[in-house]
Amino acid sequence: MSNLPVHLHRILDDRRTTIALVVLNVLVTCVILWASRSTILSDTWSYLGLAEGLLHGEFSMWWPLETEHPDTFRTPGYPLFVAFFISVFGNWKTTLGAHFVLYWLALYWTLKVAERFDASRVVRNLILLLLVPMINVPYYIGQLYTEIPVLAAIALTLLVIARRGPVKWYDPLVLGLLFGFIYQCKPIFLLFPFGYTLLSIFFDRALPNIKGNIVMLVVFGATVLPYVLWNYSNHGVFKATPLEGAGSYMHIGYWAGKTPGYTDRFYLQNFMGDELIRFTPEDSIPAHIKEYELEWAGFKEKLAPFFTSKDSAMRAAATLMPYPAEGTYSTAYTLERERLLFQSTMEHYRKDPLYVLAYKSYSAVRLWVIGIQRKDFQQASVMQKVQMIYATASTGGLFLLGIILVPWAFLKGALQIRATWPLVAYLLYFGVMHVPFTIQARYTTSVRFVFLTLLALAIHALWARRGQVPTQASA
């Protein structure tokens, strides 16, 4: 039998390897931040507009206008986060400095979590090693997006969940507050605490844990309630998520595969990705675009009675805003638009099930793998083509490794679901809940450290099971 596994294990079990991998990750992160320093992604402006609005006493991107336009687009968690740094330091870019700190804290907490599942230094070094090629995670340090704060919050929740010994009295309080922060940044997280509670009861029926989860849910509910009451006060509806979102993103998520290369001009101005893999013949695209535009013409006709003079004034003032702002229409208009978009999407699903099954299966993979756009690739230089291929190959390779080795480790009994279910729950929740919407690998950025932890645990557990390396206490 070759001694190579033993040698590799010895290297990965060395403190000097840890230091070298940390230094390498710092260098890679700095290079990524330097290379992307002039890039500002589009969602930045809505977060910044809402942060400025909060500082001026309104939760609205349209705060400079005399008439009020209460937001319908986002929850206030991240805008409050940004507003704090603007109020203290006078510049929104200081938020990115906080991202930098939170990124390394998230990594530190992730390594501590891994240690609680498997005491071997090998697992921690595997996480650091697997992180090196994952350029899409540190990229968001330099963007005014929710990904890094949520990445850190999730790592901290797992540090609380994976605590050894009796549950501390304050653990449910901390967990409820952290879950609340994640929800306030990403409202799609709303159902996770309830699913977590059910799984916790199933896997650990100890009375202290059940009581703790009840406390956690009460605290979490307390973090949700202010936004529910704000929605009721400003929009007349009890709703824990923004008025717009699910229906609109599901509608775009359906049409994107049928209209590749098209830019929406009716709602969010989304570009429908034209990827190497298509789900409609090229000669059918013009007909699909025409159908999409006709559908929106029908929507606009039905929405016309809900369009108010305030809406008209808001649209007319768009060029006067300090930052590009998303349209914030009246409550009735927004709710009716959501209803029409959701209803239309469900009808499309019913009439075209094979396309939906194929495209959403692809979407489930693309949430974890960076894609390549045809036109961008054709126009790119040789070096740019290499960068695109690398981004896809690195994320795709790790995803393939994960979907093979993690299930294998469970099937072989090397990993136990009773111990690692919180990691699995996070990955499944983020992976499944985003499938109906537009394809963006960004949606899983916040659970990439969770993914690396579970993959590292699986690799080491399978490795040890073969008997070629020293056995460690593993999950």
Short mmCIF file of C-alpha atoms in Angstrom, two decimals:
data_model
loop_
_atom_site.label_atom_id
_atom_site.label_comp_id
_atom_site.label_asym_id
_atom_site.label_seq_id
_atom_site.Cartn_x
_atom_site.Cartn_y
_atom_site.Cartn_z
CA MET A 1 0.00 0.00 0.00
CA SER A 2 1.33 3.45 -0.93
CA ASN A 3 2.53 5.72 1.88
CA LEU A 4 1.20 8.79 0.03
CA PRO A 5 -2.01 9.11 2.13
CA VAL A 6 0.05 8.93 5.31
CA HIS A 7 2.43 11.63 4.07
CA LEU A 8 -0.46 13.88 3.01
CA HIS A 9 -2.16 13.38 6.34
CA ARG A 10 1.05 14.26 8.17
CA ILE A 11 1.41 17.46 6.14
CA LEU A 12 -2.21 18.47 6.74
CA ASP A 13 -1.86 17.73 10.45
CA ASP A 14 1.02 20.19 10.79
CA ARG A 15 0.61 23.63 12.39
CA ARG A 16 3.02 25.06 9.82
CA THR A 17 0.60 23.99 7.09
CA THR A 18 -2.15 25.94 8.83
CA ILE A 19 -0.01 29.07 8.89
CA ALA A 20 0.96 28.66 5.23
CA LEU A 21 -2.66 28.15 4.16
CA VAL A 22 -3.87 31.16 6.15
CA VAL A 23 -1.20 33.34 4.53
CA LEU A 24 -2.12 31.98 1.10
CA ASN A 25 -5.81 32.75 1.68
CA VAL A 26 -4.96 36.28 2.81
CA LEU A 27 -2.89 36.84 -0.34
CA VAL A 28 -5.60 35.45 -2.62
CA THR A 29 -8.23 37.60 -0.92
CA CYS A 30 -6.14 40.75 -1.28
CA VAL A 31 -5.52 40.04 -4.97
CA ILE A 32 -9.27 39.52 -5.57
CA LEU A 33 -10.15 42.74 -3.75
CA TRP A 34 -7.51 44.67 -5.69
CA ALA A 35 -8.63 43.26 -9.03
CA SER A 36 -12.31 44.09 -8.34
CA ARG A 37 -11.74 47.44 -6.63
CA SER A 38 -13.46 49.44 -9.40
CA THR A 39 -16.49 47.12 -9.73
CA ILE A 40 -19.76 48.22 -8.14
CA LEU A 41 -22.66 45.79 -8.55
CA SER A 42 -26.17 47.10 -9.15
CA ASP A 43 -27.83 46.19 -5.82
CA THR A 44 -25.40 48.56 -4.10
CA TRP A 45 -27.55 51.57 -5.00
CA SER A 46 -30.79 50.25 -3.53
CA TYR A 47 -29.07 49.35 -0.24
CA LEU A 48 -27.35 52.72 -0.16
CA GLY A 49 -30.55 54.58 -1.01
CA LEU A 50 -32.41 52.80 1.80
CA ALA A 51 -29.56 53.47 4.25
CA GLU A 52 -29.66 57.18 3.40
CA GLY A 53 -33.44 57.08 3.73
CA LEU A 54 -33.18 55.63 7.24
CA LEU A 55 -30.75 58.38 8.19
CA HIS A 56 -33.36 60.88 6.97
CA GLY A 57 -36.19 59.24 8.93
CA GLU A 58 -37.76 57.17 6.14
CA PHE A 59 -37.39 53.56 5.05
CA SER A 60 -37.48 54.49 1.38
CA MET A 61 -35.12 54.91 -1.56
CA TRP A 62 -37.19 57.96 -2.53
CA TRP A 63 -36.59 59.92 0.65
CA PRO A 64 -35.65 63.22 -1.12
CA LEU A 65 -39.21 63.53 -2.49
CA GLU A 66 -41.86 65.49 -0.62
CA THR A 67 -44.35 62.63 -0.90
CA GLU A 68 -43.64 59.42 1.01
CA HIS A 69 -42.94 56.17 -0.82
CA PRO A 70 -42.55 53.45 1.86
CA ASP A 71 -40.30 50.68 0.61
CA THR A 72 -41.75 47.50 -0.88
CA PHE A 73 -38.49 45.90 -1.99
CA ARG A 74 -36.23 44.99 0.95
CA THR A 75 -36.12 44.23 4.66
CA PRO A 76 -34.30 46.87 6.76
CA GLY A 77 -31.51 44.77 8.30
CA TYR A 78 -28.67 45.46 5.91
CA PRO A 79 -29.68 49.08 5.18
CA LEU A 80 -29.51 49.66 8.96
CA PHE A 81 -26.08 48.03 8.99
CA VAL A 82 -24.89 50.37 6.23
CA ALA A 83 -26.57 53.39 7.85
CA PHE A 84 -24.66 52.73 11.07
CA PHE A 85 -21.29 53.00 9.34
CA ILE A 86 -22.36 56.09 7.39
CA SER A 87 -23.52 57.79 10.61
CA VAL A 88 -20.32 56.92 12.50
CA PHE A 89 -17.70 57.37 9.77
CA GLY A 90 -19.50 59.54 7.22
CA ASN A 91 -18.76 57.22 4.30
CA TRP A 92 -20.53 54.06 3.11
CA LYS A 93 -17.25 52.50 1.99
CA THR A 94 -16.29 51.96 5.63
CA THR A 95 -18.93 49.20 5.54
CA LEU A 96 -16.57 47.29 3.29
CA GLY A 97 -13.92 47.47 6.01
CA ALA A 98 -16.42 45.83 8.35
CA HIS A 99 -16.96 43.17 5.67
CA PHE A 100 -13.22 42.48 5.67
CA VAL A 101 -13.21 41.93 9.44
CA LEU A 102 -16.39 39.84 9.36
CA TYR A 103 -14.99 37.62 6.61
CA TRP A 104 -12.01 36.58 8.71
CA LEU A 105 -14.15 36.23 11.82
CA ALA A 106 -16.48 33.97 9.82
CA LEU A 107 -13.54 31.84 8.75
CA TYR A 108 -12.20 31.65 12.32
CA TRP A 109 -15.62 30.66 13.66
CA THR A 110 -15.98 28.09 10.87
CA LEU A 111 -12.68 26.49 11.85
CA LYS A 112 -13.84 26.36 15.48
CA VAL A 113 -17.10 24.74 14.36
CA ALA A 114 -15.16 22.14 12.38
CA GLU A 115 -13.05 21.40 15.45
CA ARG A 116 -16.18 20.61 17.43
CA PHE A 117 -17.23 18.05 14.83
CA ASP A 118 -13.74 16.59 14.34
CA ALA A 119 -10.80 17.52 16.58
CA SER A 120 -8.22 16.78 13.88
CA ARG A 121 -6.22 19.71 12.52
CA VAL A 122 -6.52 17.94 9.15
CA VAL A 123 -10.17 18.99 8.77
CA ARG A 124 -9.39 22.63 9.46
CA ASN A 125 -6.51 22.60 7.01
CA LEU A 126 -8.71 20.93 4.41
CA ILE A 127 -11.20 23.81 4.79
CA LEU A 128 -8.40 26.33 4.29
CA LEU A 129 -7.08 24.39 1.31
CA LEU A 130 -10.49 24.07 -0.35
CA LEU A 131 -11.15 27.79 0.21
CA VAL A 132 -8.10 28.92 -1.79
CA PRO A 133 -9.67 28.43 -5.25
CA MET A 134 -13.12 29.70 -4.17
CA ILE A 135 -12.66 33.25 -5.46
CA ASN A 136 -16.39 34.06 -5.44
CA VAL A 137 -16.63 34.27 -1.64
CA PRO A 138 -13.99 36.91 -0.80
CA TYR A 139 -15.14 38.87 -3.87
CA TYR A 140 -18.20 40.03 -1.91
CA ILE A 141 -16.06 41.64 0.78
CA GLY A 142 -15.74 44.56 -1.61
CA GLN A 143 -19.43 44.79 -2.52
CA LEU A 144 -22.26 46.48 -0.63
CA TYR A 145 -24.23 43.23 -0.45
CA THR A 146 -25.58 41.12 2.41
CA GLU A 147 -23.43 38.06 1.66
CA ILE A 148 -20.51 38.66 4.06
CA PRO A 149 -22.50 39.74 7.17
CA VAL A 150 -24.80 36.75 6.68
CA LEU A 151 -21.79 34.46 6.12
CA ALA A 152 -20.46 35.56 9.52
CA ALA A 153 -23.85 35.28 11.23
CA ILE A 154 -24.36 31.72 9.96
CA ALA A 155 -20.88 30.71 11.15
CA LEU A 156 -21.69 32.13 14.58
CA THR A 157 -25.04 30.28 14.76
CA LEU A 158 -23.24 27.02 14.06
CA LEU A 159 -20.70 27.82 16.77
CA VAL A 160 -23.63 28.10 19.22
CA ILE A 161 -25.42 25.02 17.85
CA ALA A 162 -22.29 22.84 17.92
CA ARG A 163 -21.38 23.78 21.50
CA ARG A 164 -20.42 20.72 23.53
CA GLY A 165 -22.06 19.99 26.84
CA PRO A 166 -25.29 21.39 28.33
CA VAL A 167 -27.09 24.23 26.57
CA LYS A 168 -26.22 27.58 28.15
CA TRP A 169 -29.16 29.72 29.27
CA TYR A 170 -28.20 32.44 26.79
CA ASP A 171 -27.71 30.17 23.75
CA PRO A 172 -31.38 30.36 22.61
CA LEU A 173 -31.33 34.15 23.00
CA VAL A 174 -28.18 34.49 20.91
CA LEU A 175 -29.49 32.05 18.31
CA GLY A 176 -32.83 33.86 18.04
CA LEU A 177 -31.09 37.22 17.58
CA LEU A 178 -28.69 35.82 14.96
CA PHE A 179 -31.53 34.15 13.06
CA GLY A 180 -33.36 37.48 13.22
CA PHE A 181 -30.38 39.34 11.79
CA ILE A 182 -30.07 36.85 8.93
CA TYR A 183 -33.80 37.19 8.17
CA GLN A 184 -33.58 40.99 8.25
CA CYS A 185 -30.81 40.78 5.65
CA LYS A 186 -32.33 37.93 3.62
CA PRO A 187 -36.10 37.58 4.10
CA ILE A 188 -36.06 34.22 2.31
CA PHE A 189 -34.58 32.92 5.60
CA LEU A 190 -37.93 33.44 7.37
CA LEU A 191 -38.91 29.75 7.52
CA PHE A 192 -35.50 28.35 8.49
CA PRO A 193 -35.83 28.80 12.29
CA PHE A 194 -39.07 26.80 12.26
CA GLY A 195 -37.52 24.04 10.17
CA TYR A 196 -34.48 24.07 12.44
CA THR A 197 -36.74 23.62 15.48
CA LEU A 198 -38.53 20.63 13.98
CA LEU A 199 -35.24 18.97 13.01
CA SER A 200 -33.77 19.70 16.43
CA ILE A 201 -36.73 18.03 18.13
CA PHE A 202 -36.45 15.04 15.78
CA PHE A 203 -32.73 14.51 16.28
CA ASP A 204 -32.48 15.50 19.93
CA ARG A 205 -35.58 15.14 22.06
CA ALA A 206 -33.93 16.37 25.27
CA LEU A 207 -36.29 18.63 27.22
CA PRO A 208 -33.76 21.51 27.68
CA ASN A 209 -33.30 21.67 23.89
CA ILE A 210 -37.05 21.78 23.28
CA LYS A 211 -37.48 24.59 25.81
CA GLY A 212 -34.48 26.39 24.34
CA ASN A 213 -35.96 26.22 20.85
CA ILE A 214 -39.22 27.69 22.10
CA VAL A 215 -37.25 30.60 23.60
CA MET A 216 -35.30 30.93 20.34
CA LEU A 217 -38.52 31.15 18.32
CA VAL A 218 -39.95 33.77 20.68
CA VAL A 219 -36.81 35.91 20.33
CA PHE A 220 -36.77 35.38 16.57
CA GLY A 221 -40.44 36.38 16.41
CA ALA A 222 -39.61 39.54 18.33
CA THR A 223 -37.06 40.47 15.64
CA VAL A 224 -39.63 39.88 12.89
CA LEU A 225 -42.54 41.72 14.52
CA PRO A 226 -41.28 45.32 14.01
CA TYR A 227 -41.12 44.86 10.25
CA VAL A 228 -44.55 43.19 10.22
CA LEU A 229 -45.98 46.17 12.11
CA TRP A 230 -44.15 48.59 9.81
CA ASN A 231 -45.70 46.87 6.78
CA TYR A 232 -49.13 47.11 8.40
CA SER A 233 -48.66 50.76 9.34
CA ASN A 234 -47.39 51.79 5.90
CA HIS A 235 -49.11 49.30 3.58
CA GLY A 236 -52.07 48.01 5.54
CA VAL A 237 -50.97 44.36 5.37
CA PHE A 238 -49.54 42.01 8.00
CA LYS A 239 -46.58 40.63 6.08
CA ALA A 240 -43.18 39.46 7.33
CA THR A 241 -41.52 39.83 3.92
CA PRO A 242 -41.41 42.73 1.44
CA LEU A 243 -44.55 43.29 -0.62
CA GLU A 244 -42.72 42.43 -3.83
CA GLY A 245 -40.36 39.53 -4.36
CA ALA A 246 -41.55 35.95 -4.73
CA GLY A 247 -43.96 36.39 -7.64
CA SER A 248 -41.73 38.74 -9.60
CA TYR A 249 -38.55 36.71 -9.22
CA MET A 250 -40.35 33.46 -10.00
CA HIS A 251 -41.77 35.05 -13.16
CA ILE A 252 -38.35 36.23 -14.33
CA GLY A 253 -36.92 32.88 -13.22
CA TYR A 254 -39.32 31.12 -15.61
CA TRP A 255 -38.75 33.37 -18.63
CA ALA A 256 -34.97 33.66 -18.32
CA GLY A 257 -34.39 30.26 -19.89
CA LYS A 258 -36.66 31.09 -22.84
CA THR A 259 -35.28 34.56 -23.61
CA PRO A 260 -31.46 34.26 -23.27
CA GLY A 261 -29.60 37.48 -24.01
CA TYR A 262 -32.69 39.66 -23.51
CA THR A 263 -32.82 42.53 -21.00
CA ASP A 264 -36.15 43.05 -19.26
CA ARG A 265 -37.55 46.56 -19.74
CA PHE A 266 -40.77 46.22 -17.76
CA TYR A 267 -39.76 45.61 -14.16
CA LEU A 268 -36.26 45.03 -12.72
CA GLN A 269 -34.27 45.43 -15.94
CA ASN A 270 -32.77 41.97 -15.39
CA PHE A 271 -30.47 40.56 -18.05
CA MET A 272 -31.59 37.06 -19.00
CA GLY A 273 -28.33 35.11 -18.97
CA ASP A 274 -27.29 33.59 -22.28
CA GLU A 275 -25.26 30.64 -21.05
CA LEU A 276 -23.40 27.90 -22.87
CA ILE A 277 -26.28 25.54 -22.13
CA ARG A 278 -29.59 26.72 -23.56
CA PHE A 279 -33.09 25.44 -22.94
CA THR A 280 -34.72 26.75 -26.09
CA PRO A 281 -33.70 26.64 -29.79
CA GLU A 282 -32.07 29.84 -31.02
CA ASP A 283 -34.73 30.44 -33.66
CA SER A 284 -37.45 30.36 -30.97
CA ILE A 285 -35.97 33.18 -28.87
CA PRO A 286 -37.55 36.11 -30.82
CA ALA A 287 -41.00 34.49 -30.50
CA HIS A 288 -40.50 33.99 -26.76
CA ILE A 289 -39.40 37.61 -26.33
CA LYS A 290 -42.50 38.78 -28.19
CA GLU A 291 -44.69 36.55 -26.00
CA TYR A 292 -43.01 37.91 -22.86
CA GLU A 293 -43.58 41.50 -23.96
CA LEU A 294 -47.20 40.81 -24.89
CA GLU A 295 -47.71 39.25 -21.48
CA TRP A 296 -46.36 42.37 -19.81
CA ALA A 297 -48.56 44.55 -22.02
CA GLY A 298 -51.51 42.63 -20.59
CA PHE A 299 -50.20 43.13 -17.05
CA LYS A 300 -49.82 46.88 -17.59
CA GLU A 301 -53.38 47.13 -18.86
CA LYS A 302 -54.70 45.34 -15.78
CA LEU A 303 -52.49 47.43 -13.49
CA ALA A 304 -53.48 50.79 -14.99
CA PRO A 305 -56.39 51.35 -12.54
CA PHE A 306 -53.95 50.97 -9.63
CA PHE A 307 -51.43 53.52 -11.00
CA THR A 308 -51.64 56.72 -8.91
CA SER A 309 -50.46 60.30 -9.37
CA LYS A 310 -47.83 59.61 -6.68
CA ASP A 311 -46.53 56.73 -8.79
CA SER A 312 -46.32 59.03 -11.79
CA ALA A 313 -44.44 61.68 -9.81
CA MET A 314 -42.07 59.03 -8.45
CA ARG A 315 -41.19 57.82 -11.94
CA ALA A 316 -40.70 61.37 -13.19
CA ALA A 317 -38.24 62.10 -10.37
CA ALA A 318 -36.00 59.10 -11.09
CA THR A 319 -33.27 61.18 -12.75
CA LEU A 320 -33.15 63.55 -9.76
CA MET A 321 -32.28 60.87 -7.21
CA PRO A 322 -28.76 60.81 -5.70
CA TYR A 323 -28.55 57.07 -6.42
CA PRO A 324 -30.36 54.84 -8.93
CA ALA A 325 -33.58 53.79 -7.18
CA GLU A 326 -35.94 50.89 -7.78
CA GLY A 327 -39.52 51.89 -8.56
CA THR A 328 -41.61 52.00 -5.38
CA TYR A 329 -45.26 52.00 -6.39
CA SER A 330 -48.43 52.26 -4.33
CA THR A 331 -49.41 49.37 -2.10
CA ALA A 332 -52.38 48.35 -4.26
CA TYR A 333 -50.32 48.48 -7.45
CA THR A 334 -47.48 46.43 -5.93
CA LEU A 335 -49.74 43.75 -4.46
CA GLU A 336 -51.74 43.38 -7.67
CA ARG A 337 -48.56 43.13 -9.73
CA GLU A 338 -47.24 40.40 -7.44
CA ARG A 339 -50.52 38.53 -7.72
CA LEU A 340 -50.53 38.72 -11.51
CA LEU A 341 -46.88 37.63 -11.82
CA PHE A 342 -47.30 34.70 -9.45
CA GLN A 343 -50.53 33.60 -11.10
CA SER A 344 -48.92 33.79 -14.54
CA THR A 345 -45.88 31.80 -13.37
CA MET A 346 -48.04 29.01 -11.96
CA GLU A 347 -49.95 28.85 -15.24
CA HIS A 348 -46.70 28.59 -17.20
CA TYR A 349 -45.50 25.83 -14.86
CA ARG A 350 -48.71 23.91 -15.49
CA LYS A 351 -48.54 24.23 -19.28
CA ASP A 352 -44.80 23.64 -19.70
CA PRO A 353 -43.73 21.10 -17.04
CA LEU A 354 -40.86 19.48 -18.99
CA TYR A 355 -39.12 22.80 -19.63
CA VAL A 356 -39.64 23.82 -15.99
CA LEU A 357 -38.22 20.52 -14.70
CA ALA A 358 -35.18 20.72 -16.99
CA TYR A 359 -34.45 24.41 -16.44
CA LYS A 360 -34.95 24.32 -12.68
CA SER A 361 -32.75 21.23 -12.39
CA TYR A 362 -30.06 23.22 -14.16
CA SER A 363 -30.78 26.18 -11.87
CA ALA A 364 -30.23 23.96 -8.81
CA VAL A 365 -26.70 23.23 -10.04
CA ARG A 366 -25.96 26.79 -11.20
CA LEU A 367 -26.68 28.11 -7.72
CA TRP A 368 -23.38 26.49 -6.75
CA VAL A 369 -21.40 26.87 -10.00
CA ILE A 370 -20.42 30.15 -11.68
CA GLY A 371 -21.66 30.23 -15.27
CA ILE A 372 -20.19 31.57 -18.50
CA GLN A 373 -22.12 34.01 -20.68
CA ARG A 374 -21.80 33.33 -24.42
CA LYS A 375 -21.38 36.90 -25.61
CA ASP A 376 -18.96 37.82 -22.82
CA PHE A 377 -16.87 34.76 -23.58
CA GLN A 378 -16.80 35.46 -27.33
CA GLN A 379 -15.68 39.05 -26.81
CA ALA A 380 -13.18 38.29 -24.04
CA SER A 381 -9.40 38.31 -24.40
CA VAL A 382 -7.46 35.10 -23.91
CA MET A 383 -6.70 36.00 -20.30
CA GLN A 384 -10.34 36.88 -19.63
CA LYS A 385 -11.43 33.56 -21.14
CA VAL A 386 -9.02 31.77 -18.81
CA GLN A 387 -10.48 33.65 -15.82
CA MET A 388 -14.04 32.71 -16.81
CA ILE A 389 -13.14 29.05 -17.31
CA TYR A 390 -11.28 29.02 -14.00
CA ALA A 391 -14.26 30.47 -12.09
CA THR A 392 -16.56 27.82 -13.54
CA ALA A 393 -14.06 24.97 -13.18
CA SER A 394 -13.15 25.79 -9.56
CA THR A 395 -16.73 26.15 -8.29
CA GLY A 396 -17.91 23.26 -10.47
CA GLY A 397 -15.11 20.98 -9.31
CA LEU A 398 -15.81 21.64 -5.64
CA PHE A 399 -19.56 21.17 -6.17
CA LEU A 400 -18.97 17.84 -7.93
CA LEU A 401 -16.63 16.76 -5.16
CA GLY A 402 -19.27 17.66 -2.59
CA ILE A 403 -22.23 15.89 -4.19
CA ILE A 404 -20.12 12.73 -4.55
CA LEU A 405 -18.15 12.55 -1.30
CA VAL A 406 -20.68 13.88 1.21
CA PRO A 407 -23.48 11.40 0.33
CA TRP A 408 -20.86 8.65 0.11
CA ALA A 409 -19.64 9.48 3.62
CA PHE A 410 -23.20 9.24 4.95
CA LEU A 411 -23.90 5.98 3.11
CA LYS A 412 -20.68 4.42 4.40
CA GLY A 413 -21.41 5.52 7.95
CA ALA A 414 -18.27 7.69 8.04
CA LEU A 415 -20.46 10.71 8.82
CA GLN A 416 -23.59 10.61 10.96
CA ILE A 417 -26.59 12.74 10.02
CA ARG A 418 -27.58 12.96 13.69
CA ALA A 419 -24.40 14.94 14.36
CA THR A 420 -24.08 16.98 11.17
CA TRP A 421 -27.74 17.77 10.37
CA PRO A 422 -27.41 21.52 11.07
CA LEU A 423 -24.81 21.78 8.28
CA VAL A 424 -27.00 19.78 5.90
CA ALA A 425 -30.06 21.85 6.84
CA TYR A 426 -28.36 25.12 5.92
CA LEU A 427 -27.14 23.78 2.56
CA LEU A 428 -30.49 22.24 1.59
CA TYR A 429 -32.47 25.29 2.66
CA PHE A 430 -30.40 27.80 0.69
CA GLY A 431 -30.06 25.41 -2.24
CA VAL A 432 -33.76 24.56 -2.53
CA MET A 433 -35.43 27.85 -1.61
CA HIS A 434 -33.64 29.79 -4.36
CA VAL A 435 -34.35 27.35 -7.21
CA PRO A 436 -37.64 28.99 -8.34
CA PHE A 437 -35.97 32.39 -8.77
CA THR A 438 -33.39 33.82 -11.16
CA ILE A 439 -30.11 31.94 -11.54
CA GLN A 440 -27.40 33.50 -9.39
CA ALA A 441 -24.52 31.65 -7.75
CA ARG A 442 -24.44 34.61 -5.33
CA TYR A 443 -27.45 33.19 -3.49
CA THR A 444 -25.35 30.40 -1.94
CA THR A 445 -22.31 32.54 -1.08
CA SER A 446 -23.38 32.83 2.56
CA VAL A 447 -23.33 29.05 3.07
CA ARG A 448 -20.09 28.31 1.20
CA PHE A 449 -18.17 27.95 4.47
CA VAL A 450 -20.82 25.48 5.62
CA PHE A 451 -20.33 23.57 2.38
CA LEU A 452 -16.53 23.50 2.84
CA THR A 453 -16.92 22.30 6.44
CA LEU A 454 -19.15 19.39 5.50
CA LEU A 455 -16.93 18.47 2.54
CA ALA A 456 -13.77 18.56 4.69
CA LEU A 457 -15.45 16.41 7.34
CA ALA A 458 -16.51 13.92 4.67
CA ILE A 459 -13.04 13.74 3.11
CA HIS A 460 -11.33 13.13 6.43
CA ALA A 461 -13.94 10.67 7.66
CA LEU A 462 -13.66 8.60 4.46
CA TRP A 463 -9.90 8.86 4.59
CA ALA A 464 -9.77 7.60 8.17
CA ARG A 465 -12.29 4.84 7.39
CA ARG A 466 -9.90 3.34 4.85
CA GLY A 467 -7.44 2.79 7.68
CA GLN A 468 -4.55 4.52 5.93
CA VAL A 469 -4.33 7.40 8.38
CA PRO A 470 -4.73 7.81 12.15
CA THR A 471 -8.38 7.74 13.23
CA GLN A 472 -9.75 10.90 14.82
CA ALA A 473 -12.97 11.49 16.68
CA SER A 474 -15.30 12.43 13.85
CA ALA A 475 -18.95 13.28 13.50
#
